[in-house]
Amino acid sequence: MNDTPMHYCPGCSHGVVHKLIAEVIEEMGMTDRTIGISPVGCAVFAYNYLDIDWVEAAHGRAPACASALKRLWPDRLVFTYQGDGDLACIGTGETIHALNRGEHITIIFINNAIYGMTGGQMAPTTLMGMKTSTCPYGRQSDLHGFPLKITELAAQLEGTAYVTRQTVHTVAAIRKAKKAIRKAFENSIHGQGSSLVEVVSTCSAGWKMTPRQANKWLEENMVPYYPLGDLKDTTQS
């Protein structure tokens, strides 16, 4: 990790996930052979924090960039880092097709159920009844549709090798998330297909809560709708 002042809001999950990714890359000895694709959204400055090679993709296009890079340099560890707007809205097509092709990449998916950077608008993953700046009376199925479970969709694709959903709101959860990221990265290196690691996350600013309240709200509301654990693992012997 670089010695860079943190720009994320207090209580944001991004900083924790950044640290986990950095630790896994270092422990795998891949610092000089890793390429990250940063998103458009709160984590757009991810390249300031991790001292690896980075590519900044257009909004939603990170999986396409990652596919090209991995094909050009198959010995590299290639991953994307994307939020729910970048991945599950404008980038849905890129994401589904890259995973379905079985590209040997890892997609890190930060799901905080809101657009944190641009003013707290409704995301594809916003829960039913959840209020945002663009659904101030709460998400309604007849107006806005249902929250998109992108990870469940990914688990149905033949090209995916490992699909999991984790969180980082407790120490125990952080340890499980790190283990999942390590497994996904190893799959990428060993050419075992696509991996998707969703991290159910908090957005204290967008949710208008303190960090403690956000962690509790995540546990009571997000996790029941987005249950944690491995959804698919074809690498098990």
PDB file of C-alpha atoms in Angstrom:
ATOM      1  CA  MET A   1       0.000   0.000   0.000  1.00  0.00           C
ATOM      2  CA  ASN A   2       1.169   3.507  -0.747  1.00  0.00           C
ATOM      3  CA  ASP A   3       1.377   6.117   1.992  1.00  0.00           C
ATOM      4  CA  THR A   4      -1.571   8.131   0.677  1.00  0.00           C
ATOM      5  CA  PRO A   5      -4.149  10.164   2.636  1.00  0.00           C
ATOM      6  CA  MET A   6      -7.463   8.287   2.573  1.00  0.00           C
ATOM      7  CA  HIS A   7     -10.211  10.039   0.609  1.00  0.00           C
ATOM      8  CA  TYR A   8     -13.009   7.672   1.614  1.00  0.00           C
ATOM      9  CA  CYS A   9     -15.672   8.660   4.141  1.00  0.00           C
ATOM     10  CA  PRO A  10     -15.302   7.413   7.731  1.00  0.00           C
ATOM     11  CA  GLY A  11     -16.640   3.884   8.026  1.00  0.00           C
ATOM     12  CA  CYS A  12     -16.432   3.150   4.293  1.00  0.00           C
ATOM     13  CA  SER A  13     -15.687  -0.475   3.424  1.00  0.00           C
ATOM     14  CA  HIS A  14     -13.397   0.404   0.508  1.00  0.00           C
ATOM     15  CA  GLY A  15     -10.351   1.021   2.695  1.00  0.00           C
ATOM     16  CA  VAL A  16     -10.635  -2.405   4.315  1.00  0.00           C
ATOM     17  CA  VAL A  17     -10.993  -4.191   0.979  1.00  0.00           C
ATOM     18  CA  HIS A  18      -8.048  -2.256  -0.469  1.00  0.00           C
ATOM     19  CA  LYS A  19      -5.902  -3.453   2.439  1.00  0.00           C
ATOM     20  CA  LEU A  20      -6.976  -7.063   1.969  1.00  0.00           C
ATOM     21  CA  ILE A  21      -6.151  -6.975  -1.739  1.00  0.00           C
ATOM     22  CA  ALA A  22      -2.743  -5.455  -1.010  1.00  0.00           C
ATOM     23  CA  GLU A  23      -1.972  -8.099   1.616  1.00  0.00           C
ATOM     24  CA  VAL A  24      -2.979 -10.970  -0.672  1.00  0.00           C
ATOM     25  CA  ILE A  25      -0.924  -9.650  -3.605  1.00  0.00           C
ATOM     26  CA  GLU A  26       2.132  -9.263  -1.390  1.00  0.00           C
ATOM     27  CA  GLU A  27       1.712 -12.665   0.242  1.00  0.00           C
ATOM     28  CA  MET A  28       1.404 -14.293  -3.187  1.00  0.00           C
ATOM     29  CA  GLY A  29       4.590 -12.560  -4.336  1.00  0.00           C
ATOM     30  CA  MET A  30       2.719 -10.975  -7.246  1.00  0.00           C
ATOM     31  CA  THR A  31       3.447  -7.286  -6.653  1.00  0.00           C
ATOM     32  CA  ASP A  32       5.386  -6.934  -9.924  1.00  0.00           C
ATOM     33  CA  ARG A  33       2.965  -9.065 -11.949  1.00  0.00           C
ATOM     34  CA  THR A  34      -0.446  -7.693 -10.997  1.00  0.00           C
ATOM     35  CA  ILE A  35      -2.667  -5.406 -13.060  1.00  0.00           C
ATOM     36  CA  GLY A  36      -5.738  -3.790 -11.501  1.00  0.00           C
ATOM     37  CA  ILE A  37      -8.575  -2.145 -13.406  1.00  0.00           C
ATOM     38  CA  SER A  38     -10.034   0.766 -11.454  1.00  0.00           C
ATOM     39  CA  PRO A  39     -13.682   1.809 -11.854  1.00  0.00           C
ATOM     40  CA  VAL A  40     -15.707   4.963 -12.221  1.00  0.00           C
ATOM     41  CA  GLY A  41     -17.213   5.670  -8.815  1.00  0.00           C
ATOM     42  CA  CYS A  42     -15.993   6.103  -5.251  1.00  0.00           C
ATOM     43  CA  ALA A  43     -12.998   3.811  -5.887  1.00  0.00           C
ATOM     44  CA  VAL A  44     -11.866   5.648  -9.006  1.00  0.00           C
ATOM     45  CA  PHE A  45      -8.649   6.572  -7.155  1.00  0.00           C
ATOM     46  CA  ALA A  46      -7.842   2.972  -6.182  1.00  0.00           C
ATOM     47  CA  TYR A  47      -4.611   3.338  -8.132  1.00  0.00           C
ATOM     48  CA  ASN A  48      -3.371   5.840  -5.545  1.00  0.00           C
ATOM     49  CA  TYR A  49      -3.428   3.247  -2.785  1.00  0.00           C
ATOM     50  CA  LEU A  50      -1.952   0.047  -4.237  1.00  0.00           C
ATOM     51  CA  ASP A  51       1.543   0.148  -5.724  1.00  0.00           C
ATOM     52  CA  ILE A  52       0.842  -2.101  -8.710  1.00  0.00           C
ATOM     53  CA  ASP A  53       0.136  -1.518 -12.396  1.00  0.00           C
ATOM     54  CA  TRP A  54      -3.302  -0.029 -13.049  1.00  0.00           C
ATOM     55  CA  VAL A  55      -5.568   0.760 -15.987  1.00  0.00           C
ATOM     56  CA  GLU A  56      -8.447   3.236 -15.640  1.00  0.00           C
ATOM     57  CA  ALA A  57     -11.427   1.917 -17.606  1.00  0.00           C
ATOM     58  CA  ALA A  58     -14.411   3.799 -18.951  1.00  0.00           C
ATOM     59  CA  HIS A  59     -17.552   3.451 -16.840  1.00  0.00           C
ATOM     60  CA  GLY A  60     -18.612  -0.217 -16.798  1.00  0.00           C
ATOM     61  CA  ARG A  61     -15.925  -1.416 -19.190  1.00  0.00           C
ATOM     62  CA  ALA A  62     -13.441  -2.840 -16.671  1.00  0.00           C
ATOM     63  CA  PRO A  63     -14.156  -6.532 -17.490  1.00  0.00           C
ATOM     64  CA  ALA A  64     -13.478  -5.895 -21.187  1.00  0.00           C
ATOM     65  CA  CYS A  65     -10.151  -4.229 -20.361  1.00  0.00           C
ATOM     66  CA  ALA A  66      -9.272  -7.033 -17.971  1.00  0.00           C
ATOM     67  CA  SER A  67     -10.084  -9.663 -20.602  1.00  0.00           C
ATOM     68  CA  ALA A  68      -7.749  -8.038 -23.109  1.00  0.00           C
ATOM     69  CA  LEU A  69      -4.926  -7.613 -20.605  1.00  0.00           C
ATOM     70  CA  LYS A  70      -5.143 -11.195 -19.374  1.00  0.00           C
ATOM     71  CA  ARG A  71      -5.090 -12.526 -22.922  1.00  0.00           C
ATOM     72  CA  LEU A  72      -2.070 -10.381 -23.772  1.00  0.00           C
ATOM     73  CA  TRP A  73      -0.206 -11.246 -20.563  1.00  0.00           C
ATOM     74  CA  PRO A  74      -1.541 -14.623 -19.353  1.00  0.00           C
ATOM     75  CA  ASP A  75       1.095 -14.820 -16.620  1.00  0.00           C
ATOM     76  CA  ARG A  76      -0.261 -11.687 -14.914  1.00  0.00           C
ATOM     77  CA  LEU A  77      -2.731 -11.515 -12.061  1.00  0.00           C
ATOM     78  CA  VAL A  78      -5.537  -9.367 -13.478  1.00  0.00           C
ATOM     79  CA  PHE A  79      -8.488  -8.109 -11.465  1.00  0.00           C
ATOM     80  CA  THR A  80     -11.186  -5.450 -11.673  1.00  0.00           C
ATOM     81  CA  TYR A  81     -12.445  -3.428  -8.728  1.00  0.00           C
ATOM     82  CA  GLN A  82     -16.007  -2.185  -9.280  1.00  0.00           C
ATOM     83  CA  GLY A  83     -19.015  -0.777  -7.444  1.00  0.00           C
ATOM     84  CA  ASP A  84     -22.667  -1.639  -7.958  1.00  0.00           C
ATOM     85  CA  GLY A  85     -23.229   1.160 -10.478  1.00  0.00           C
ATOM     86  CA  ASP A  86     -20.094   0.434 -12.493  1.00  0.00           C
ATOM     87  CA  LEU A  87     -20.633  -3.331 -12.499  1.00  0.00           C
ATOM     88  CA  ALA A  88     -24.346  -4.032 -12.084  1.00  0.00           C
ATOM     89  CA  CYS A  89     -25.812  -1.101 -14.064  1.00  0.00           C
ATOM     90  CA  ILE A  90     -23.824   0.385 -16.920  1.00  0.00           C
ATOM     91  CA  GLY A  91     -21.416  -2.561 -16.919  1.00  0.00           C
ATOM     92  CA  THR A  92     -23.899  -5.437 -16.675  1.00  0.00           C
ATOM     93  CA  GLY A  93     -23.279  -6.604 -20.240  1.00  0.00           C
ATOM     94  CA  GLU A  94     -19.490  -6.418 -19.936  1.00  0.00           C
ATOM     95  CA  THR A  95     -19.585  -8.288 -16.635  1.00  0.00           C
ATOM     96  CA  ILE A  96     -21.912 -11.115 -17.679  1.00  0.00           C
ATOM     97  CA  HIS A  97     -20.138 -11.810 -20.955  1.00  0.00           C
ATOM     98  CA  ALA A  98     -16.621 -11.717 -19.488  1.00  0.00           C
ATOM     99  CA  LEU A  99     -17.679 -14.153 -16.773  1.00  0.00           C
ATOM    100  CA  ASN A 100     -19.523 -16.346 -19.270  1.00  0.00           C
ATOM    101  CA  ARG A 101     -16.453 -16.547 -21.493  1.00  0.00           C
ATOM    102  CA  GLY A 102     -14.480 -17.877 -18.551  1.00  0.00           C
ATOM    103  CA  GLU A 103     -11.844 -15.169 -18.759  1.00  0.00           C
ATOM    104  CA  HIS A 104      -9.118 -15.933 -16.230  1.00  0.00           C
ATOM    105  CA  ILE A 105      -9.707 -12.761 -14.246  1.00  0.00           C
ATOM    106  CA  THR A 106     -11.091 -11.825 -10.855  1.00  0.00           C
ATOM    107  CA  ILE A 107     -13.863  -9.284 -10.428  1.00  0.00           C
ATOM    108  CA  ILE A 108     -14.086  -7.588  -7.024  1.00  0.00           C
ATOM    109  CA  PHE A 109     -17.642  -6.285  -6.633  1.00  0.00           C
ATOM    110  CA  ILE A 110     -18.369  -3.712  -3.910  1.00  0.00           C
ATOM    111  CA  ASN A 111     -22.113  -3.703  -3.195  1.00  0.00           C
ATOM    112  CA  ASN A 112     -23.304  -0.931  -0.858  1.00  0.00           C
ATOM    113  CA  ALA A 113     -26.750  -0.638  -2.467  1.00  0.00           C
ATOM    114  CA  ILE A 114     -26.365   3.038  -3.360  1.00  0.00           C
ATOM    115  CA  TYR A 115     -24.434   5.454  -5.580  1.00  0.00           C
ATOM    116  CA  GLY A 116     -22.094   6.921  -3.002  1.00  0.00           C
ATOM    117  CA  MET A 117     -19.997   9.284  -5.143  1.00  0.00           C
ATOM    118  CA  THR A 118     -22.686  11.066  -7.142  1.00  0.00           C
ATOM    119  CA  GLY A 119     -25.226  11.954  -4.459  1.00  0.00           C
ATOM    120  CA  GLY A 120     -26.833   8.816  -3.090  1.00  0.00           C
ATOM    121  CA  GLN A 121     -29.025   7.760  -6.003  1.00  0.00           C
ATOM    122  CA  MET A 122     -30.733   4.385  -6.265  1.00  0.00           C
ATOM    123  CA  ALA A 123     -28.534   1.545  -7.500  1.00  0.00           C
ATOM    124  CA  PRO A 124     -29.543  -1.742  -9.140  1.00  0.00           C
ATOM    125  CA  THR A 125     -28.827  -3.346  -5.754  1.00  0.00           C
ATOM    126  CA  THR A 126     -30.846  -0.881  -3.615  1.00  0.00           C
ATOM    127  CA  LEU A 127     -33.142  -2.878  -1.334  1.00  0.00           C
ATOM    128  CA  MET A 128     -36.915  -2.789  -1.488  1.00  0.00           C
ATOM    129  CA  GLY A 129     -38.267   0.121   0.556  1.00  0.00           C
ATOM    130  CA  MET A 130     -34.803   1.671   0.892  1.00  0.00           C
ATOM    131  CA  LYS A 131     -34.829   5.455   0.445  1.00  0.00           C
ATOM    132  CA  THR A 132     -32.343   7.224  -1.807  1.00  0.00           C
ATOM    133  CA  SER A 133     -32.196  10.637  -3.469  1.00  0.00           C
ATOM    134  CA  THR A 134     -33.930   9.248  -6.583  1.00  0.00           C
ATOM    135  CA  CYS A 135     -36.471   7.106  -4.725  1.00  0.00           C
ATOM    136  CA  PRO A 136     -37.193   9.286  -1.673  1.00  0.00           C
ATOM    137  CA  TYR A 137     -40.261   7.225  -0.752  1.00  0.00           C
ATOM    138  CA  GLY A 138     -38.380   3.952  -0.945  1.00  0.00           C
ATOM    139  CA  ARG A 139     -37.712   1.512  -3.770  1.00  0.00           C
ATOM    140  CA  GLN A 140     -40.933   0.091  -5.211  1.00  0.00           C
ATOM    141  CA  SER A 141     -41.071  -2.925  -7.491  1.00  0.00           C
ATOM    142  CA  ASP A 142     -43.721  -1.486  -9.817  1.00  0.00           C
ATOM    143  CA  LEU A 143     -41.644   1.664 -10.432  1.00  0.00           C
ATOM    144  CA  HIS A 144     -38.055   0.534 -10.057  1.00  0.00           C
ATOM    145  CA  GLY A 145     -38.001  -3.236 -10.379  1.00  0.00           C
ATOM    146  CA  PHE A 146     -36.343  -5.553  -7.888  1.00  0.00           C
ATOM    147  CA  PRO A 147     -32.795  -5.458  -6.457  1.00  0.00           C
ATOM    148  CA  LEU A 148     -30.443  -7.239  -8.835  1.00  0.00           C
ATOM    149  CA  LYS A 149     -28.619 -10.255  -7.416  1.00  0.00           C
ATOM    150  CA  ILE A 150     -25.735 -10.162  -9.867  1.00  0.00           C
ATOM    151  CA  THR A 151     -23.719 -12.761  -7.956  1.00  0.00           C
ATOM    152  CA  GLU A 152     -26.495 -15.350  -8.199  1.00  0.00           C
ATOM    153  CA  LEU A 153     -26.611 -14.688 -11.939  1.00  0.00           C
ATOM    154  CA  ALA A 154     -22.840 -15.162 -12.181  1.00  0.00           C
ATOM    155  CA  ALA A 155     -23.036 -18.490 -10.395  1.00  0.00           C
ATOM    156  CA  GLN A 156     -25.246 -19.849 -13.203  1.00  0.00           C
ATOM    157  CA  LEU A 157     -22.697 -19.117 -15.921  1.00  0.00           C
ATOM    158  CA  GLU A 158     -20.568 -21.981 -17.174  1.00  0.00           C
ATOM    159  CA  GLY A 159     -17.457 -19.815 -17.415  1.00  0.00           C
ATOM    160  CA  THR A 160     -17.296 -19.002 -13.704  1.00  0.00           C
ATOM    161  CA  ALA A 161     -15.060 -21.094 -11.471  1.00  0.00           C
ATOM    162  CA  TYR A 162     -15.526 -19.346  -8.148  1.00  0.00           C
ATOM    163  CA  VAL A 163     -18.383 -17.070  -7.085  1.00  0.00           C
ATOM    164  CA  THR A 164     -18.681 -15.863  -3.511  1.00  0.00           C
ATOM    165  CA  ARG A 165     -20.280 -13.170  -1.399  1.00  0.00           C
ATOM    166  CA  GLN A 166     -18.503 -11.779   1.665  1.00  0.00           C
ATOM    167  CA  THR A 167     -18.512  -8.707   3.879  1.00  0.00           C
ATOM    168  CA  VAL A 168     -15.989  -6.819   6.023  1.00  0.00           C
ATOM    169  CA  HIS A 169     -18.073  -5.441   8.890  1.00  0.00           C
ATOM    170  CA  THR A 170     -16.469  -7.637  11.580  1.00  0.00           C
ATOM    171  CA  VAL A 171     -13.010  -9.067  12.175  1.00  0.00           C
ATOM    172  CA  ALA A 172     -14.234 -12.601  11.464  1.00  0.00           C
ATOM    173  CA  ALA A 173     -15.851 -11.431   8.228  1.00  0.00           C
ATOM    174  CA  ILE A 174     -12.654  -9.652   7.175  1.00  0.00           C
ATOM    175  CA  ARG A 175     -10.687 -12.891   7.570  1.00  0.00           C
ATOM    176  CA  LYS A 176     -13.194 -14.792   5.437  1.00  0.00           C
ATOM    177  CA  ALA A 177     -13.129 -12.061   2.782  1.00  0.00           C
ATOM    178  CA  LYS A 178      -9.345 -12.190   2.593  1.00  0.00           C
ATOM    179  CA  LYS A 179      -9.429 -15.956   2.154  1.00  0.00           C
ATOM    180  CA  ALA A 180     -11.981 -15.573  -0.656  1.00  0.00           C
ATOM    181  CA  ILE A 181      -9.893 -12.944  -2.449  1.00  0.00           C
ATOM    182  CA  ARG A 182      -6.825 -15.180  -2.198  1.00  0.00           C
ATOM    183  CA  LYS A 183      -8.726 -18.114  -3.690  1.00  0.00           C
ATOM    184  CA  ALA A 184     -10.052 -15.999  -6.542  1.00  0.00           C
ATOM    185  CA  PHE A 185      -6.597 -14.643  -7.341  1.00  0.00           C
ATOM    186  CA  GLU A 186      -5.111 -18.132  -7.318  1.00  0.00           C
ATOM    187  CA  ASN A 187      -7.802 -19.257  -9.768  1.00  0.00           C
ATOM    188  CA  SER A 188      -6.792 -16.415 -12.079  1.00  0.00           C
ATOM    189  CA  ILE A 189      -3.135 -17.386 -11.979  1.00  0.00           C
ATOM    190  CA  HIS A 190      -3.884 -21.076 -12.529  1.00  0.00           C
ATOM    191  CA  GLY A 191      -6.228 -20.404 -15.464  1.00  0.00           C
ATOM    192  CA  GLN A 192      -9.294 -21.964 -13.866  1.00  0.00           C
ATOM    193  CA  GLY A 193     -11.906 -19.570 -15.217  1.00  0.00           C
ATOM    194  CA  SER A 194     -13.578 -16.409 -13.996  1.00  0.00           C
ATOM    195  CA  SER A 195     -13.968 -15.516 -10.326  1.00  0.00           C
ATOM    196  CA  LEU A 196     -16.359 -13.019  -8.768  1.00  0.00           C
ATOM    197  CA  VAL A 197     -15.989 -11.824  -5.192  1.00  0.00           C
ATOM    198  CA  GLU A 198     -18.887  -9.668  -4.039  1.00  0.00           C
ATOM    199  CA  VAL A 199     -18.305  -7.687  -0.847  1.00  0.00           C
ATOM    200  CA  VAL A 200     -21.528  -6.489   0.770  1.00  0.00           C
ATOM    201  CA  SER A 201     -20.455  -3.082   2.047  1.00  0.00           C
ATOM    202  CA  THR A 202     -21.528  -0.007   3.957  1.00  0.00           C
ATOM    203  CA  CYS A 203     -21.938   3.580   2.801  1.00  0.00           C
ATOM    204  CA  SER A 204     -22.296   5.690   5.930  1.00  0.00           C
ATOM    205  CA  ALA A 205     -22.584   8.937   3.964  1.00  0.00           C
ATOM    206  CA  GLY A 206     -25.124   7.648   1.438  1.00  0.00           C
ATOM    207  CA  TRP A 207     -27.141   5.830   4.078  1.00  0.00           C
ATOM    208  CA  LYS A 208     -26.949   8.879   6.378  1.00  0.00           C
ATOM    209  CA  MET A 209     -25.742   6.824   9.332  1.00  0.00           C
ATOM    210  CA  THR A 210     -22.779   6.646  11.663  1.00  0.00           C
ATOM    211  CA  PRO A 211     -20.277   3.852  10.879  1.00  0.00           C
ATOM    212  CA  ARG A 212     -21.634   1.819  13.821  1.00  0.00           C
ATOM    213  CA  GLN A 213     -25.233   2.268  12.663  1.00  0.00           C
ATOM    214  CA  ALA A 214     -24.241   1.346   9.111  1.00  0.00           C
ATOM    215  CA  ASN A 215     -22.615  -1.901  10.231  1.00  0.00           C
ATOM    216  CA  LYS A 216     -25.736  -2.833  12.181  1.00  0.00           C
ATOM    217  CA  TRP A 217     -28.028  -1.884   9.268  1.00  0.00           C
ATOM    218  CA  LEU A 218     -25.918  -3.994   6.911  1.00  0.00           C
ATOM    219  CA  GLU A 219     -26.196  -6.991   9.218  1.00  0.00           C
ATOM    220  CA  GLU A 220     -29.954  -6.616   9.713  1.00  0.00           C
ATOM    221  CA  ASN A 221     -30.979  -5.648   6.169  1.00  0.00           C
ATOM    222  CA  MET A 222     -28.314  -6.287   3.533  1.00  0.00           C
ATOM    223  CA  VAL A 223     -27.148  -9.727   4.629  1.00  0.00           C
ATOM    224  CA  PRO A 224     -30.636 -11.316   4.739  1.00  0.00           C
ATOM    225  CA  TYR A 225     -31.227 -10.276   1.112  1.00  0.00           C
ATOM    226  CA  TYR A 226     -27.636 -10.876  -0.009  1.00  0.00           C
ATOM    227  CA  PRO A 227     -26.670 -14.008   1.983  1.00  0.00           C
ATOM    228  CA  LEU A 228     -22.978 -14.594   2.554  1.00  0.00           C
ATOM    229  CA  GLY A 229     -20.848 -17.542   1.497  1.00  0.00           C
ATOM    230  CA  ASP A 230     -19.646 -19.389  -1.580  1.00  0.00           C
ATOM    231  CA  LEU A 231     -22.271 -19.715  -4.302  1.00  0.00           C
ATOM    232  CA  LYS A 232     -20.092 -21.719  -6.665  1.00  0.00           C
ATOM    233  CA  ASP A 233     -16.699 -23.384  -6.465  1.00  0.00           C
ATOM    234  CA  THR A 234     -15.636 -25.710  -9.284  1.00  0.00           C
ATOM    235  CA  THR A 235     -12.067 -25.867  -7.949  1.00  0.00           C
ATOM    236  CA  GLN A 236     -13.016 -28.136  -5.033  1.00  0.00           C
ATOM    237  CA  SER A 237     -11.521 -31.584  -5.422  1.00  0.00           C
TER     238      SER A 237
END
